[in-house]
XYZ file of N, CA and C in Angstrom:
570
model
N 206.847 140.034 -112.971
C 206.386 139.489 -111.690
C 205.787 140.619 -110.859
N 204.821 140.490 -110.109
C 203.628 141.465 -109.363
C 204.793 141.649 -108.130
N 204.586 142.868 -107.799
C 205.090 143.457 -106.428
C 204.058 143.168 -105.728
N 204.282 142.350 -104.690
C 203.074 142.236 -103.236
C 203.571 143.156 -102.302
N 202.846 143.607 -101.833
C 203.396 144.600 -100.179
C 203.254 143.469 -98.994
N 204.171 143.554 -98.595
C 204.679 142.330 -97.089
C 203.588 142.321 -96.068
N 203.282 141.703 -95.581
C 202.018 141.515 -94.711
C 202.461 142.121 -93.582
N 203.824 142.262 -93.380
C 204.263 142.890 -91.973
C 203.968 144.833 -92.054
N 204.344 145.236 -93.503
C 203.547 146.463 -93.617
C 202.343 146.646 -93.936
N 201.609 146.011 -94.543
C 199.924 145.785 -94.483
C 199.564 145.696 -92.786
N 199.961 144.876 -92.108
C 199.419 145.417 -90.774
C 200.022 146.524 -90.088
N 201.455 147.340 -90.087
C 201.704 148.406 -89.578
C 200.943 149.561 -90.045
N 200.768 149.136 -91.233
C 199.904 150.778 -91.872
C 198.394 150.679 -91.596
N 197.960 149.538 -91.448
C 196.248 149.304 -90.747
C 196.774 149.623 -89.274
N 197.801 149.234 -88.305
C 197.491 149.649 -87.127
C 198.242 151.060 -86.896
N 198.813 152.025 -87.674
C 198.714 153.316 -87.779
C 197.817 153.778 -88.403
N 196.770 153.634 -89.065
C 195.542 154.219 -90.156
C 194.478 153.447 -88.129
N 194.627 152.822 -87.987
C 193.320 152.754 -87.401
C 193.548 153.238 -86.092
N 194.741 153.552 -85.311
C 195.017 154.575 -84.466
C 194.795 155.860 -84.753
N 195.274 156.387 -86.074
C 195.032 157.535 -86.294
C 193.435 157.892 -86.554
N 192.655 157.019 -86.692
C 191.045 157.018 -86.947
C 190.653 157.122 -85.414
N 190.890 156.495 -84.630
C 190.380 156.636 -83.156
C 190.981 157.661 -82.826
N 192.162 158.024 -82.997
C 192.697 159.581 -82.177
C 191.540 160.885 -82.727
N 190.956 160.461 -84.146
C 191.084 161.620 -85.039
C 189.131 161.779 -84.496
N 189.127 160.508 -83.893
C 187.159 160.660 -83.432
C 187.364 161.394 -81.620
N 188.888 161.226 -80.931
C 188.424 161.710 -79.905
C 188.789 163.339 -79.505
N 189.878 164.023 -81.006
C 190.334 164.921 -80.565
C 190.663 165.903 -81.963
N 190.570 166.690 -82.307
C 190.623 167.937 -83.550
C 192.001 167.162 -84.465
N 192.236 167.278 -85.889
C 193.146 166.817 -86.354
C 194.379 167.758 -85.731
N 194.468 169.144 -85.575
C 195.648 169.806 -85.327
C 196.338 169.326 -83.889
N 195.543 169.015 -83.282
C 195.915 168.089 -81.695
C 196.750 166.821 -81.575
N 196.463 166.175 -82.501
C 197.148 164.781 -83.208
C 198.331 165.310 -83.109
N 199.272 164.129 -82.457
C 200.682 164.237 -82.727
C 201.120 162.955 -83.265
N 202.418 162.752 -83.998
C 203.137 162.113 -84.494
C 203.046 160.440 -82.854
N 203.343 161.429 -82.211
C 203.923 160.258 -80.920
C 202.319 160.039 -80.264
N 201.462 160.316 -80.719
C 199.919 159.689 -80.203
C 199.492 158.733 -81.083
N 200.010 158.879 -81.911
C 199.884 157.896 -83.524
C 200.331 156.761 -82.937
N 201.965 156.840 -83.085
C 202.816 156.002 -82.776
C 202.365 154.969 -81.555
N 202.342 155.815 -80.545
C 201.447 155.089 -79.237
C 200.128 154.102 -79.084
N 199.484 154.752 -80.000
C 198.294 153.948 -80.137
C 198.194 153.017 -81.240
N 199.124 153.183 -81.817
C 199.654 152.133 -82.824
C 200.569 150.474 -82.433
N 201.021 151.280 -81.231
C 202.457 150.842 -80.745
C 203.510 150.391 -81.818
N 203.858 151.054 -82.707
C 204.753 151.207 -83.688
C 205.872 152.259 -83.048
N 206.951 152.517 -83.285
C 208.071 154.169 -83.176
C 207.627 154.724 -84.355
N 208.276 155.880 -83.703
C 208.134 157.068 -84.547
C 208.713 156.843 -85.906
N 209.946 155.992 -85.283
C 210.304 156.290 -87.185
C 209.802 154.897 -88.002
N 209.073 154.130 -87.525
C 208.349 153.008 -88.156
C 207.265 153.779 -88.927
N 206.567 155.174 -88.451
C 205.329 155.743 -88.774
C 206.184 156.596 -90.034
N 207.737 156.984 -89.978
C 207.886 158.004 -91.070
C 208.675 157.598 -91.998
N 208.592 155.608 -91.820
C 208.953 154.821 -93.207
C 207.752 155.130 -94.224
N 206.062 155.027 -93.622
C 205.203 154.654 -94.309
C 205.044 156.410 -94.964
N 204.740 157.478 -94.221
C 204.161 158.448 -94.044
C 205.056 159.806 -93.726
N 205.114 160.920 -94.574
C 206.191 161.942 -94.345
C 205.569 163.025 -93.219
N 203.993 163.201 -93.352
C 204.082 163.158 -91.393
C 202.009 163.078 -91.398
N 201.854 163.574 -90.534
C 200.331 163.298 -90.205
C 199.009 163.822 -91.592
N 199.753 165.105 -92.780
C 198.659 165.466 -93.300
C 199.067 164.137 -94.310
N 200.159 163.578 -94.753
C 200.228 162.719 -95.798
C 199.549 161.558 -95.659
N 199.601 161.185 -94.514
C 198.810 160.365 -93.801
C 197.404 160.278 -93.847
N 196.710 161.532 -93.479
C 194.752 162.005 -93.991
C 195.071 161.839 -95.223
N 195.858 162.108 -96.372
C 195.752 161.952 -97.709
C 195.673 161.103 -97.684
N 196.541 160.251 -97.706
C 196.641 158.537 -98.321
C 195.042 157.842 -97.346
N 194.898 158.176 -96.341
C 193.706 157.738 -96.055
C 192.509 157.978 -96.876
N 192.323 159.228 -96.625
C 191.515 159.398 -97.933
C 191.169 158.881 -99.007
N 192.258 159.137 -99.974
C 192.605 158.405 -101.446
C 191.902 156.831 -101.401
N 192.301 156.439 -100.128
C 192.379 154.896 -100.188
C 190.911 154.818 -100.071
N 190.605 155.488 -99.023
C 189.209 155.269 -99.216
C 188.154 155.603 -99.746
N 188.138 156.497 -100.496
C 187.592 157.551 -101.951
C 187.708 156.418 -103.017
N 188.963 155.819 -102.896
C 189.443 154.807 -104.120
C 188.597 153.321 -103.972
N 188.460 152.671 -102.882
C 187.619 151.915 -102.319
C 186.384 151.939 -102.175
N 185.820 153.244 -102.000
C 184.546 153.540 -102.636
C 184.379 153.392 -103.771
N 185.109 153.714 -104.803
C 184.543 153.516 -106.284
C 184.542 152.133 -106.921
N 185.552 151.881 -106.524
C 185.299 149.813 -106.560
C 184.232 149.475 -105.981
N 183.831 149.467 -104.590
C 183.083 149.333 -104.373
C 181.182 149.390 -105.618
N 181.504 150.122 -105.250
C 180.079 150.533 -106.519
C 180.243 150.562 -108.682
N 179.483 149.846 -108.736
C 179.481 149.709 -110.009
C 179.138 150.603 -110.861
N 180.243 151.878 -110.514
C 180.242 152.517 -111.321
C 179.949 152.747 -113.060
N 180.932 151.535 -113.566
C 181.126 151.717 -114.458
C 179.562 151.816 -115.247
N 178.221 151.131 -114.412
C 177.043 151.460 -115.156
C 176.761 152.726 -115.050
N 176.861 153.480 -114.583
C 176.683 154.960 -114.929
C 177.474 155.222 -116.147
N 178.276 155.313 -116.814
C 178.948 155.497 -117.940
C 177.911 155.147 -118.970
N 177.050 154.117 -118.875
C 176.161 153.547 -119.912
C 175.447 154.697 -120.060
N 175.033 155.095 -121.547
C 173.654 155.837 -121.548
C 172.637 156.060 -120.649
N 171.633 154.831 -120.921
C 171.130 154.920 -119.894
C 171.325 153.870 -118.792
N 170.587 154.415 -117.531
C 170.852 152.923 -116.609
C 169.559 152.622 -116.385
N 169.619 151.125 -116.570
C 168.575 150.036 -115.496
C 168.338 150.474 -114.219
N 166.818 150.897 -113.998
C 166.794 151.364 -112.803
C 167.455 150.065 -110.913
N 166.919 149.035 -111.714
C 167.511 147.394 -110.726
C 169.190 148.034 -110.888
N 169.636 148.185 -112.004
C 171.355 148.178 -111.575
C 171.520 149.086 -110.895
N 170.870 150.562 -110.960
C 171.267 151.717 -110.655
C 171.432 151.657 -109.289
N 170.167 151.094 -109.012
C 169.668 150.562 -107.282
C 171.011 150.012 -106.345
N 171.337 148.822 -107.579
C 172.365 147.781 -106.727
C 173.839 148.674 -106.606
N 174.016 149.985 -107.861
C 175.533 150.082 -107.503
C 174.873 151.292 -106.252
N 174.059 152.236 -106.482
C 173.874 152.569 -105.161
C 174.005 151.750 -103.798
N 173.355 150.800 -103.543
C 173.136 149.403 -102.327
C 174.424 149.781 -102.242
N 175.483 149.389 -102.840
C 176.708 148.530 -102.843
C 177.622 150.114 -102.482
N 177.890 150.923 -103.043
C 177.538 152.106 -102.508
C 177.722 152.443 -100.606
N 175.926 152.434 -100.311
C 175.742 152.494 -99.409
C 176.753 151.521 -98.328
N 176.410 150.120 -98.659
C 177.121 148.680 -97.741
C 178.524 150.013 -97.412
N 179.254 150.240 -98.562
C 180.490 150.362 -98.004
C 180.616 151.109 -97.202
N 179.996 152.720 -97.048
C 179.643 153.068 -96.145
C 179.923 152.807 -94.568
N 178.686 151.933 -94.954
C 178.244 151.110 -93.524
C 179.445 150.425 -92.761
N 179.702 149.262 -94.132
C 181.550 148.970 -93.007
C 182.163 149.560 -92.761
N 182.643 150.855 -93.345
C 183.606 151.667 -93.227
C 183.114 153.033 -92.440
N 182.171 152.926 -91.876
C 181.484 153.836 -90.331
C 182.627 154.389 -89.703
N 183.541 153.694 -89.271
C 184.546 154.531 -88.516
C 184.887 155.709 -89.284
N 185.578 155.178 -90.143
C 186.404 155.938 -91.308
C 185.489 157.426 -91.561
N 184.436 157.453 -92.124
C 183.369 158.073 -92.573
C 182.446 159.325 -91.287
N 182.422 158.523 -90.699
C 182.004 159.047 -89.821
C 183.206 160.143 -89.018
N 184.318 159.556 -88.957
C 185.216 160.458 -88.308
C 185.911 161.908 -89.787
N 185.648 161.524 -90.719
C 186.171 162.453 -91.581
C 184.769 163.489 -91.602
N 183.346 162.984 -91.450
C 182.519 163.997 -91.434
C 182.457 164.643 -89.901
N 182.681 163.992 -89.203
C 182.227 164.570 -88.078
C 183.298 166.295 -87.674
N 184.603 165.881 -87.962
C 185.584 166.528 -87.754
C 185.655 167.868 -88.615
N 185.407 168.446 -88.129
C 185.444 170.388 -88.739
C 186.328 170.965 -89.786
N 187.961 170.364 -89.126
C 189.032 170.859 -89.721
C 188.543 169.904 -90.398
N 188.825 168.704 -91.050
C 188.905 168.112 -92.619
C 187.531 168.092 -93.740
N 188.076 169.530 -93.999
C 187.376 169.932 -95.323
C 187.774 168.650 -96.771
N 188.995 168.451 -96.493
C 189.617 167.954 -97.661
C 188.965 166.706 -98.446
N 188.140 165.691 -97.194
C 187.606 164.534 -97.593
C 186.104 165.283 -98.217
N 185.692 165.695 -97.532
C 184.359 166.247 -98.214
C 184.531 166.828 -99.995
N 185.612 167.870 -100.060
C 185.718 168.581 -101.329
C 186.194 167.762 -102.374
N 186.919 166.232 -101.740
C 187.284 165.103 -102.929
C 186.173 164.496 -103.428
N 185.516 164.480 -102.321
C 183.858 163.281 -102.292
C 183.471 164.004 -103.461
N 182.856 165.418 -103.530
C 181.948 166.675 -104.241
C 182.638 166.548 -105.472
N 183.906 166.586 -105.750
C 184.656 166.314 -106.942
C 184.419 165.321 -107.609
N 184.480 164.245 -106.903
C 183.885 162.655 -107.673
C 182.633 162.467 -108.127
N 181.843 162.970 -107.091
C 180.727 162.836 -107.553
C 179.975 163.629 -108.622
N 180.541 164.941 -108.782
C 180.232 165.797 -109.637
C 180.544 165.688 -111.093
N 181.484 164.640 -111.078
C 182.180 164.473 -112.002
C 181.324 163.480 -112.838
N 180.725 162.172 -112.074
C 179.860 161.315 -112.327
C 178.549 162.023 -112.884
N 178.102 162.771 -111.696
C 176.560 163.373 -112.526
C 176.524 164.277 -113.691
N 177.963 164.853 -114.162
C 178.231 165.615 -115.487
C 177.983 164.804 -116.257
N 178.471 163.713 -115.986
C 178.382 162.809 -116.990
C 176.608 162.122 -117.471
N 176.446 162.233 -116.976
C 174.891 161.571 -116.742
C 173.852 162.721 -116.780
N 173.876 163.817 -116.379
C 172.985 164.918 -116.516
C 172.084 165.178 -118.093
N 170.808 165.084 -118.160
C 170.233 165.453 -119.563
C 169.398 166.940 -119.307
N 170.228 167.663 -120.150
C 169.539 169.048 -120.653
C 168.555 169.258 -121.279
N 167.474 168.500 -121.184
C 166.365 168.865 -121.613
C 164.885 168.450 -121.097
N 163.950 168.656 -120.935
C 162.659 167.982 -120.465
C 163.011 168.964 -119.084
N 162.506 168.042 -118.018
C 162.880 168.953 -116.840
C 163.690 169.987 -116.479
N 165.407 169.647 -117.527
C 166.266 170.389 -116.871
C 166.483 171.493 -118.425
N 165.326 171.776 -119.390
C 165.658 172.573 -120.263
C 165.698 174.230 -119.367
N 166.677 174.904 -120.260
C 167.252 176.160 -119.715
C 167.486 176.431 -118.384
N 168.180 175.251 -117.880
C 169.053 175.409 -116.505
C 170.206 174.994 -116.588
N 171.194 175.999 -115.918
C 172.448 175.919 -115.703
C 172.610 174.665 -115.561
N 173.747 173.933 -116.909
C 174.291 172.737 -116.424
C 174.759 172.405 -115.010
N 175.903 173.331 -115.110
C 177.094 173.619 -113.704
C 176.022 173.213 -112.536
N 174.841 174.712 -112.478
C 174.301 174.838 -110.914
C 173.804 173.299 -110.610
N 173.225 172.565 -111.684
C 172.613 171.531 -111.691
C 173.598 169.862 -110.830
N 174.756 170.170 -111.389
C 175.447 169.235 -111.051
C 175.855 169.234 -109.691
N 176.356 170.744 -108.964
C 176.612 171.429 -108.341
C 175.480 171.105 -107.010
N 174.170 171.575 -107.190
C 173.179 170.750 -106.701
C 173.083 169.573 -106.002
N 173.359 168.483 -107.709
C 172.638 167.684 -106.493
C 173.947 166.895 -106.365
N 174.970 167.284 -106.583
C 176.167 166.333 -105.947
C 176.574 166.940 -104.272
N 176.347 168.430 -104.196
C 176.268 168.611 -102.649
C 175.093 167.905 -102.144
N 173.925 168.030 -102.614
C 172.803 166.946 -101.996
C 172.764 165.751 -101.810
N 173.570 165.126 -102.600
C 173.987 163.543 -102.336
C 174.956 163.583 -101.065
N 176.338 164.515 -101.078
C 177.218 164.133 -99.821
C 176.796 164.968 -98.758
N 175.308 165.988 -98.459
C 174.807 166.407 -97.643
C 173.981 165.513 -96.777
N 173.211 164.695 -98.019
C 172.494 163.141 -97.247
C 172.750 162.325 -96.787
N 174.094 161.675 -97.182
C 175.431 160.907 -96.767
C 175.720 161.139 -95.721
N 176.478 162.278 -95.494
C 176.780 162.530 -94.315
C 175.610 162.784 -92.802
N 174.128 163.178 -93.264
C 173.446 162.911 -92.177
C 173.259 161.815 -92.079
N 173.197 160.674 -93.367
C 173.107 159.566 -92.770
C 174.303 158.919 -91.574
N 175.442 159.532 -92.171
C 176.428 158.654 -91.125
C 176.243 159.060 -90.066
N 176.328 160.344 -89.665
C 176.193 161.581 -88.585
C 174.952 161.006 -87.524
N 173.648 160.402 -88.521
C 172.736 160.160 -87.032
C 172.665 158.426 -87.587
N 174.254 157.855 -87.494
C 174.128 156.021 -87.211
C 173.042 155.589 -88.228
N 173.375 156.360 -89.059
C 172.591 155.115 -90.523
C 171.302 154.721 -90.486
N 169.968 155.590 -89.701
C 168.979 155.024 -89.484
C 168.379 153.954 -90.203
N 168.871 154.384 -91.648
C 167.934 153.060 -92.984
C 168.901 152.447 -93.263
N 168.241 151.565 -93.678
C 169.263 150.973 -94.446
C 169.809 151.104 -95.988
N 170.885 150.459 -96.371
C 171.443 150.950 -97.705
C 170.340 150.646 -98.841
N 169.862 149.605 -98.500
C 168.621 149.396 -99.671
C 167.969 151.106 -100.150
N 167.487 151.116 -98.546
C 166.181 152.192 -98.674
C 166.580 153.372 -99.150
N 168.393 153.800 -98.361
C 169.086 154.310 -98.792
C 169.251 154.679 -101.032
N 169.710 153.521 -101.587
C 169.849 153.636 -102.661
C 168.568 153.359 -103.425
N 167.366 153.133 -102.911
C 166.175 153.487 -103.637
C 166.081 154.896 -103.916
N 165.808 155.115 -102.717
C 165.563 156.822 -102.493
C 165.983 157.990 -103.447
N 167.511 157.483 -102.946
C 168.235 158.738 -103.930
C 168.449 158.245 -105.611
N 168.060 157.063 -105.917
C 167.575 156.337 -107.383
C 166.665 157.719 -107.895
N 166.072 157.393 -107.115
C 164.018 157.952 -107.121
C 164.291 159.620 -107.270
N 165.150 159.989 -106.407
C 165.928 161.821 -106.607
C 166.377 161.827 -108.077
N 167.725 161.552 -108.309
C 167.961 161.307 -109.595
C 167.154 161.438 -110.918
N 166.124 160.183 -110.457
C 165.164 159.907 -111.443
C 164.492 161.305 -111.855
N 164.207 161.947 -111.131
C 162.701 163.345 -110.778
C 164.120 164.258 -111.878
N 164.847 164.283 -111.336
C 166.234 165.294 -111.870
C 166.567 164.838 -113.168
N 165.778 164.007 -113.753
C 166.725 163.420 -114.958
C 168.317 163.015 -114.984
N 168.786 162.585 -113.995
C 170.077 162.249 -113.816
C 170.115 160.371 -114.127
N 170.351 160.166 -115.240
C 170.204 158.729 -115.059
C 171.293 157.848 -116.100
């Protein structure tokens, strides 16, 4: 039989995750306290240290969740294929992007914020991990460093990302996941 999580902690941990998202857009993570959480949660303190052993476990599991939600999100699994359909490639990008877009708070407050290196260096990890996979050594990319290559353009993907969130998403995800299709493409990443 499936373990469900109780709807009464599904909303305490959304209204501590989404307090801690508004605290974390108006003030440095080291400023955050346990009892600003709590407050803007209106949960107690020790309701916050049933879920959470204290504020960095907390950016983790946020994270995770949403690193993890990103990849559902996007149809990954066609990148694994040899090659990809440039129409699919498009759509798991789109889909991709969308999440993004709903998840603006989230995104936006982990880039904006100085101290959290941590969401950025998971993003660079994932993604790097994906374009290893997909990278072809030859034609364009004969006698270049695999590594620098991946290295490249997976900071260039969460460098673009993040200006997109940073100046409110000017395009949209379409134009968005054409675009960087069309990068890819030039790179032999496909």
């Amino acid at each position: 039989m499936e373990n469900k999580t109780d709807r009464r902690i599904l909303r305490t941990k959304k209204a501590i995750n989404g307090a801690f998202l508004e605290l974390f857009m108006e003030k440095e993570f080291d400023r955050i306290t346990i009892n600003d959480i709590s407050e803007r949660a209106d949960v107690n303190r020790g309701t916050f240290y049933l879920h959470y052993i204290d504020k960095h476990d907390l950016l983790d599991q946020c994270i995770d969740d949403h690193l993890n939600r990103m990849i559902n999100s996007c149809t990954f699994s066609k990148f694994t294929e040899e090659k990809v359909e440039m129409v699919e490639a498009i759509e798991a990008l789109k889909s991709l992007f969308i999440y993004f877009e709903e998840n603006f708070l989230f995104f936006s407050s982990m880039l904006s914020n100085k101290k959290t290196y941590a969401f950025r260096e998971r993003m660079l990890e994932f993604l790097s991990s994906a374009i290893q996979k997909k990278i072809h050594i030859q034609g364009i990319n004969q006698n270049m460093d695999k590594e620098l290559i991946v290295q490249f353009m997976a900071s260039a993907f969460v460098g673009t990302v993040e200006s997109w969130i940073l100046n409110r998403m000017p395009n949209s995800p379409q134009m968005m996941a054409e675009q960087i299709w069309t990068l890819f493409e030039r790179n032999d990443i496909q």
